[in-house]
Every structure is written in C-alpha cells, then in structure tokens.
Coordinates of C-alpha atoms in Angstrom, one line a residue:
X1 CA 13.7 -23.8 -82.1
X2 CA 11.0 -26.1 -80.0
X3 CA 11.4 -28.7 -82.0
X4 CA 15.0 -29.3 -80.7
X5 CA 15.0 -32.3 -78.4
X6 CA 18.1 -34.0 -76.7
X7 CA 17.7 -37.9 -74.7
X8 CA 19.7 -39.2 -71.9
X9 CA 22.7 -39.9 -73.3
X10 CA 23.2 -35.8 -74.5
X11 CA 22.1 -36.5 -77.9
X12 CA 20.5 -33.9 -80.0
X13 CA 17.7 -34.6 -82.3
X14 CA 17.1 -31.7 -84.9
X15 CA 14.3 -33.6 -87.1
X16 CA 13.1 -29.6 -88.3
X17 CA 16.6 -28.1 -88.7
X18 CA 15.9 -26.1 -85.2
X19 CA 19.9 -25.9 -85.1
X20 CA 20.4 -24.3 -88.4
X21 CA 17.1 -21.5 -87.8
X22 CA 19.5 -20.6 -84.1
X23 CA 22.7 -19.8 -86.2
X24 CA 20.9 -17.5 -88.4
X25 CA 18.7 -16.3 -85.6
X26 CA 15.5 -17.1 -87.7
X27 CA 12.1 -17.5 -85.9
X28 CA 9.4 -19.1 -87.7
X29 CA 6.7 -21.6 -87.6
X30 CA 7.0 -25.4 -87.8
X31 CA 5.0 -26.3 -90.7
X32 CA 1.7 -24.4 -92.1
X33 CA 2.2 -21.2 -90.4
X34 CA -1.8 -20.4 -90.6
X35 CA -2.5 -24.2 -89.2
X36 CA -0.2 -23.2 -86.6
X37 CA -1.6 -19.9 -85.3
X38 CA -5.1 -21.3 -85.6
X39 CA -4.1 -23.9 -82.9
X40 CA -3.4 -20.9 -80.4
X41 CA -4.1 -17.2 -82.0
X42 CA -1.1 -16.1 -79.1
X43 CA 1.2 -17.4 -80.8
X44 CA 0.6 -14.0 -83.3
X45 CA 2.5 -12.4 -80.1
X46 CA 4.8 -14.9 -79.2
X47 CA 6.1 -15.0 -82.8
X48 CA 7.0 -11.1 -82.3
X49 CA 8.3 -11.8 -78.9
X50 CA 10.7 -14.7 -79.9
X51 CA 11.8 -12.6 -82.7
X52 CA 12.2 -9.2 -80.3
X53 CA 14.4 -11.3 -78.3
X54 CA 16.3 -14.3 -80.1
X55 CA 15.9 -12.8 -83.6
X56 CA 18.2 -11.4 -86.1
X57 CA 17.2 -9.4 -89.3
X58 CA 13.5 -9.1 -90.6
X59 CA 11.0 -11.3 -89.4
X60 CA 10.9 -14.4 -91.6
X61 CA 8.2 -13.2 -94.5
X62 CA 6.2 -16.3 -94.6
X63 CA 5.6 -16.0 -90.8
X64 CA 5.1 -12.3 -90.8
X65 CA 2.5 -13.0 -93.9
X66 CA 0.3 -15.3 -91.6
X67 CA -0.1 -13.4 -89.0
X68 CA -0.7 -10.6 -90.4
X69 CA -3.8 -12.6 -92.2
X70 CA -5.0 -14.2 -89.2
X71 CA -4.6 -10.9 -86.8
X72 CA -8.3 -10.8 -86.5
X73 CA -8.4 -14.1 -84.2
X74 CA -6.5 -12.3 -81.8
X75 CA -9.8 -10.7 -80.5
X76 CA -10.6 -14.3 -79.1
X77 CA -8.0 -14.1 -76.6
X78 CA -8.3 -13.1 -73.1
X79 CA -7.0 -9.7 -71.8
X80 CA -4.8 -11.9 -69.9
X81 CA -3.1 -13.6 -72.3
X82 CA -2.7 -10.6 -74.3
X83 CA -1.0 -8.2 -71.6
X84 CA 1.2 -10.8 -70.6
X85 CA 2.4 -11.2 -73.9
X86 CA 2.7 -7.2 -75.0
X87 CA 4.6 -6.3 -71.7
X88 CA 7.1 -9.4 -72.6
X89 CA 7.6 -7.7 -75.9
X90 CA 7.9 -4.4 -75.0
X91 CA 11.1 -5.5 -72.5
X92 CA 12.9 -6.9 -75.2
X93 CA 16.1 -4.3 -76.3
X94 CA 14.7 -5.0 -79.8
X95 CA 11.5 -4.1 -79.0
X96 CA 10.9 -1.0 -80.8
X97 CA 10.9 -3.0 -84.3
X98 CA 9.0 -5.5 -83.1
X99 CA 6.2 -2.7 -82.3
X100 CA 6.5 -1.1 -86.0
X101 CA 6.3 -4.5 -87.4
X102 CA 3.4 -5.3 -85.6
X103 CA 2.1 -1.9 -86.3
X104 CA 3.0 -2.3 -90.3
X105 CA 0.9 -5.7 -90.1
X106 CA -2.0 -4.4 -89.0
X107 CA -1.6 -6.1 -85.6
X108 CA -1.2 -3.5 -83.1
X109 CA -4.0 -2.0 -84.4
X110 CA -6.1 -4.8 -83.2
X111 CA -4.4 -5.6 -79.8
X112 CA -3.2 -1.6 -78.9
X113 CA -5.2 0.7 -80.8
X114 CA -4.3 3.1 -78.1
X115 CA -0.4 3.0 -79.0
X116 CA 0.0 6.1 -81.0
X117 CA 3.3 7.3 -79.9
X118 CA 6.0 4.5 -80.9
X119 CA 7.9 7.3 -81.9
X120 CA 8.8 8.3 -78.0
X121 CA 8.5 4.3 -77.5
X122 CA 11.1 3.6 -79.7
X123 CA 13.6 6.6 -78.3
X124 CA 12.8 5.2 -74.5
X125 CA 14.0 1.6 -75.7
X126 CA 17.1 3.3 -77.2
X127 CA 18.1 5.2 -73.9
X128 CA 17.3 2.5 -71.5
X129 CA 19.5 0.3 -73.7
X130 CA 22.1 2.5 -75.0
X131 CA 22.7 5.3 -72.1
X132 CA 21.5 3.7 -68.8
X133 CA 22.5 0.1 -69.8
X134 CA 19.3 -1.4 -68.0
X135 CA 19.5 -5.4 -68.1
X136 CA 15.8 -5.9 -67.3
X137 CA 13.7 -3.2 -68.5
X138 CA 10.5 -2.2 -66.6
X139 CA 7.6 -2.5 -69.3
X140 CA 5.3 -0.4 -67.6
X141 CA 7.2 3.0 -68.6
X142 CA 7.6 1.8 -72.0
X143 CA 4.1 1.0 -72.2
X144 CA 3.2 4.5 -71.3
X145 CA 5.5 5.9 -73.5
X146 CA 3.7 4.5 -76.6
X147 CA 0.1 5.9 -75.0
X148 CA -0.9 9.4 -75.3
X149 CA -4.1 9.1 -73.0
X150 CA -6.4 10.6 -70.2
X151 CA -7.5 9.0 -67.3
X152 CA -10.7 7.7 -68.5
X153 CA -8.3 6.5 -71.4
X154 CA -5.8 4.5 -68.8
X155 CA -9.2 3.2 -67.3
X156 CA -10.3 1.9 -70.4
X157 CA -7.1 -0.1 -71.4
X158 CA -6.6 -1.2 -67.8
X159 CA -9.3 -3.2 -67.6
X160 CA -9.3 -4.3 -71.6
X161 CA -5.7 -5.9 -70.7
X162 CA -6.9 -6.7 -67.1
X163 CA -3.4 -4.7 -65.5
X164 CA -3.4 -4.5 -61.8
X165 CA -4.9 -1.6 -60.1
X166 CA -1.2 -0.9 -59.3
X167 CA -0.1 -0.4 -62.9
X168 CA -3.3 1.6 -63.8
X169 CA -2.5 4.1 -61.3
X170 CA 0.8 4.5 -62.6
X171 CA 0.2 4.8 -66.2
X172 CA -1.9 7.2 -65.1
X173 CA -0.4 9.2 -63.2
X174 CA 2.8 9.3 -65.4
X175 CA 0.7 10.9 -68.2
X176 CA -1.9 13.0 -66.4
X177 CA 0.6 14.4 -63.9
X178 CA 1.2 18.4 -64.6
X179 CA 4.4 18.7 -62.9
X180 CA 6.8 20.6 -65.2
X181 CA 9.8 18.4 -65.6
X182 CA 12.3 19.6 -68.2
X183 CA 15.9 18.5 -67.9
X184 CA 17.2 22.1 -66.3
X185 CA 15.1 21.8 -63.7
X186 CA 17.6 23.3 -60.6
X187 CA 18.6 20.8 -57.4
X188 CA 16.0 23.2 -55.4
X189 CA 13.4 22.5 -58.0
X190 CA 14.4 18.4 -58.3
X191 CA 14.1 18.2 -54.6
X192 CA 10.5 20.0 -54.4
X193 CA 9.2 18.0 -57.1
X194 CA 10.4 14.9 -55.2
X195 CA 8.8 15.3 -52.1
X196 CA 5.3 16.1 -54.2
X197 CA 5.6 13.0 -56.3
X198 CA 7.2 10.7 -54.9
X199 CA 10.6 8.9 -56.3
X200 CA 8.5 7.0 -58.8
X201 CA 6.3 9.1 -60.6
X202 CA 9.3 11.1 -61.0
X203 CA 11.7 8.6 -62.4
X204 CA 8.5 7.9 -64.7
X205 CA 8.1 11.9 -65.6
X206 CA 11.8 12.1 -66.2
X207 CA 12.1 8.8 -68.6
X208 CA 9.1 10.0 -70.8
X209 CA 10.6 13.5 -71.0
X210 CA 14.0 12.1 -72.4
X211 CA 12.1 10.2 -74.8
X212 CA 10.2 13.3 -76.1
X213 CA 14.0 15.4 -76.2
X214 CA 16.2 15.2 -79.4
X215 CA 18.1 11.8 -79.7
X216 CA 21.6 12.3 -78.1
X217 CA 20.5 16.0 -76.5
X218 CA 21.0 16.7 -72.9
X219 CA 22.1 12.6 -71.9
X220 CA 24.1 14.2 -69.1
X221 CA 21.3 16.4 -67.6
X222 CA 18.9 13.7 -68.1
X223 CA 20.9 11.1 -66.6
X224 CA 21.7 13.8 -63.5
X225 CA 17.7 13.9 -62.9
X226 CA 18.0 10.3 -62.5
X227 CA 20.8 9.8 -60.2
X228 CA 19.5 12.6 -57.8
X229 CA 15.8 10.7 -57.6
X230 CA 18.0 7.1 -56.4
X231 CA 20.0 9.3 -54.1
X232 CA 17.0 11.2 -52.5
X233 CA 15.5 10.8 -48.6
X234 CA 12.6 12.1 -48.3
X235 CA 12.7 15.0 -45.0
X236 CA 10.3 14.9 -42.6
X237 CA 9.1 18.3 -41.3
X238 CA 10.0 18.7 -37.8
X239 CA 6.5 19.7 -37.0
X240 CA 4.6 17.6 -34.6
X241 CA 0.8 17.9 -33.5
X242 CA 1.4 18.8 -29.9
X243 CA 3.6 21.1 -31.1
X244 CA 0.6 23.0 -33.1
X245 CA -1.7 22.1 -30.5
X246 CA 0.7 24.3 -28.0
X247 CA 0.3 27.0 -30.1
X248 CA -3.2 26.9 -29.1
X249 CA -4.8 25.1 -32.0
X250 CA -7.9 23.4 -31.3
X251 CA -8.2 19.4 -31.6
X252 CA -10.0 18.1 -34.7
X253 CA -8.9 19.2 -38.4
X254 CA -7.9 22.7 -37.6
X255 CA -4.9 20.7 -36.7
X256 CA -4.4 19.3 -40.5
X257 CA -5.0 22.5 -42.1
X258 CA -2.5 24.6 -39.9
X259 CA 0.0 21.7 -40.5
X260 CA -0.6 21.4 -44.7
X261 CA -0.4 25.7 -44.3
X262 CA 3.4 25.5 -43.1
X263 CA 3.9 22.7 -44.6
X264 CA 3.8 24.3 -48.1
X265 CA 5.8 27.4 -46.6
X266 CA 8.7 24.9 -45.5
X267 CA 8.6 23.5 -49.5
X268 CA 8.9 26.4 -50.7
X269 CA 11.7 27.4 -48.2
X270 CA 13.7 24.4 -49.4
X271 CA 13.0 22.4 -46.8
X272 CA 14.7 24.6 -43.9
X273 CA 15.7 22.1 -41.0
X274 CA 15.7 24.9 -38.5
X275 CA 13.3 24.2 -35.7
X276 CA 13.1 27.4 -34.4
X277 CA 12.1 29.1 -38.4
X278 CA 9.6 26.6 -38.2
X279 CA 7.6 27.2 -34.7
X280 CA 7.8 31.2 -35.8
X281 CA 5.9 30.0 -39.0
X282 CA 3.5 28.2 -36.9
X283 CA 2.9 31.2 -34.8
X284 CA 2.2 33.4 -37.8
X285 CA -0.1 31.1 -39.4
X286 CA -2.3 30.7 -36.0
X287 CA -2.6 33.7 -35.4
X288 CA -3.7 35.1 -38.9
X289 CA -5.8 32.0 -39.1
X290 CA -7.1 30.5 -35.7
X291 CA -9.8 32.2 -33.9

C-alpha cells in the first residue's frame, strides 16, 4: 500500500502491485518480511494496526509468521512508541481480532502482559460499534477493559507505556472504583452516583459493566444509563458558609465538616432544592455537633 506513488501529471505507479493488495484488502510487507521489521521492530504493531483498520480476512500468513518470530525485538522500543501504537489499535472497529491475533502470536504477551480480559475487550468493541454507533472510539476505556488490575498495577503499566498522569488516573479509577453500578440501578440511584463520581468515571463504570453483561442483554437499560450521564447537571447545594457561620459555627474547618455533614443528608434526600429543609438540617447538625 506505501509503495503506491502517483507524479504530476495524476499518473499512478504500482511497481509492487500496491493496487491489487487494496482490492483484496491485504496488508503485508514489501519484500523480506523479517528484513523489513528489523529495519523498525514497530512495524510488528503497525502491521496489526493497518490490518485492524484497512484489512479484510486473516492476516496475510507470511506476515503474521515474521512477526510472530521477531516479537522479541519489540522490547527495544520505547514506551512511547509502543502506547501510541496499542491505543491506535485498540480504536479500530476490528480491533478485537487484532488483539487475539496478537495474543495467538505470542505478541501481546510481550508488549501487554497485563491484558487478561479480551474477553470484556472484545464485547466493549462490539457495543461501541454495533449499539452506540461511536465513529471515533475513546481507547482509553477499551484499554481498561482488557486489564484486570489494582492501583499499583495501573501504576506499573502507566509508566511502562509512559500514559499521561491523566489516563493513569482514569484507568484507575475505572477499575478500583467500588461504586455498585448494575444496569437497574433507579434514576434516584443514577443521580447519587453521578454527583459522587463525576460524569466520567460513570460513563467508564457503565461501559465496562455492559461489556461484563450477556451479549445482546439489557442494551436498552444500558444505553438508558448512558443517556441520563450526557443529560445530567450537576446541583449545587444551596448552602453557603455564611449561612453555617449564622448558625453560629465557628471560622476554621468546623465550617467544612458541618457543610460535608448535610451535605451527605441532602444526597441521600435526593438532592431536595428546598432552602428552608436545608437551614433546619443545618440547625440540627450544629446543635448535636458544635459546642
């Protein structure tokens, strides 16, 4: 497919039959396929990529064969090189079979050791492309989907593959987080788990939940979760400091733990926007706790 080249005049030059290799949707190496990946061990990945995306079929065998012999060069590359490469991959609507293939070579095993569920992987790809229709998949959820790791674990990876500190934190928080997210949960419990999560964390909890749910089982409830996380605002408590300070709180971090003390009252009262339900809660809670 490279070697395709085309000069001023709109001419096409196919000296490798580049043209032929697009119909069929065939990736594969120009030449020695070992000489090739010994120029630039990568190109292990990119083979996988290319086919993820552009390819048709199983992976051309020769091509498969060599990189599977020469996996062991991949340990050469930079973290770098090989996260950019696995999170291009792993956005690919094909890019559950290109994780079992590399997985059957021996590959992932060198570059992801930590991927031990492609099962939910694989069922994540499938809903993203199949019931949510998503154009440009995020590959940070589908990388957590194939992980089944601690936070020590996360740590570990994320600075193997040099990910941001933004991605670490959100690979681990979507599988360390103990929030019980099941596809029943009630609007009253969706909008509590909301406020204490955040909209992302939630979308993430929700996404790897699905994938660990029967193929084809509860894609309307599933969905629902969704839809209510992208239609959510986040309340604000009508509680101000000098409104706890009036109710003869002291200055300092009294103040903070009065406030997080009806805070988690108004939570659990579904967020009751009555002001004056809220100053009576105040009340009770200085005067059982303030001295």
């Amino acid at each position: 497919i490279n070697a395709l080249y085309c000069d001023a005049d709109g001419t096409v030059h196919d000296p490798l039959g580049g043209r032929d290799d697009l119909k069929a949707r065939r990736v594969r190496f120009i030449g020695d396929a070992h000489q090739r990946i010994r120029e630039d061990y990568l190109r292990i990945l990119r083979f996988f990529r290319f086919h993820a995306w552009y390819g048709k079929g199983e992976p051309d065998a020769p091509s498969l064969r060599a990189c599977a012999e020469e996996r062991d060069g991949l340990t050469k590359l930079s973290g770098e090189r090989v996260r950019d490469e696995l999170l291009k991959i792993a956005k690919a609507d094909d890019a559950g079979a290109a994780f079992r293939q590399m997985a059957a070579s021996g590959i992932l095993a060198v570059v992801l050791p930590e991927a031990s569920r492609l099962d939910r992987f694989e069922k994540l790809v499938g809903i993203e492309a199949q019931q949510l229709f998503v154009l440009d998949a995020d590959p940070i959820p589908r990388l957590g989907a194939m992980l089944d790791l601690d936070a020590e674990g996360v740590k570990a990876l994320a600075a193997r593959l040099r990910l941001s500190n933004k991605d670490r934190d959100r690979l681990t928080a979507m599988l360390t987080d103990k929030t019980k997210i099941v596809c029943y949960l009630s609007m009253r419990e969706v909008r509590r788990a909301l406020y204490l999560m955040g909209r992302d964390l939630f979308k993430d909890r929700v996404l790897l939940g699905w994938a660990e749910d029967r193929p084809g089982h509860n894609t309307f409830q599933w969905r629902a979760l969704l839809a209510m996380a992208d239609s959510w605002q986040k309340p604000e408590m009508p509680l101000t400091g000098e409104m706890i300070k009036a109710a003869g709180v002291p200055e300092g971090p009294e103040i903070g733990r009065v406030r997080k003390e009806v805070e988690e009252w108004w939570i659990d009262s579904d967020f009751i926007d009555d002001e004056f339900s809220i100053i009576e809660r105040l009340k009770a809670v200085v005067q059982a706790t303030v001295y």
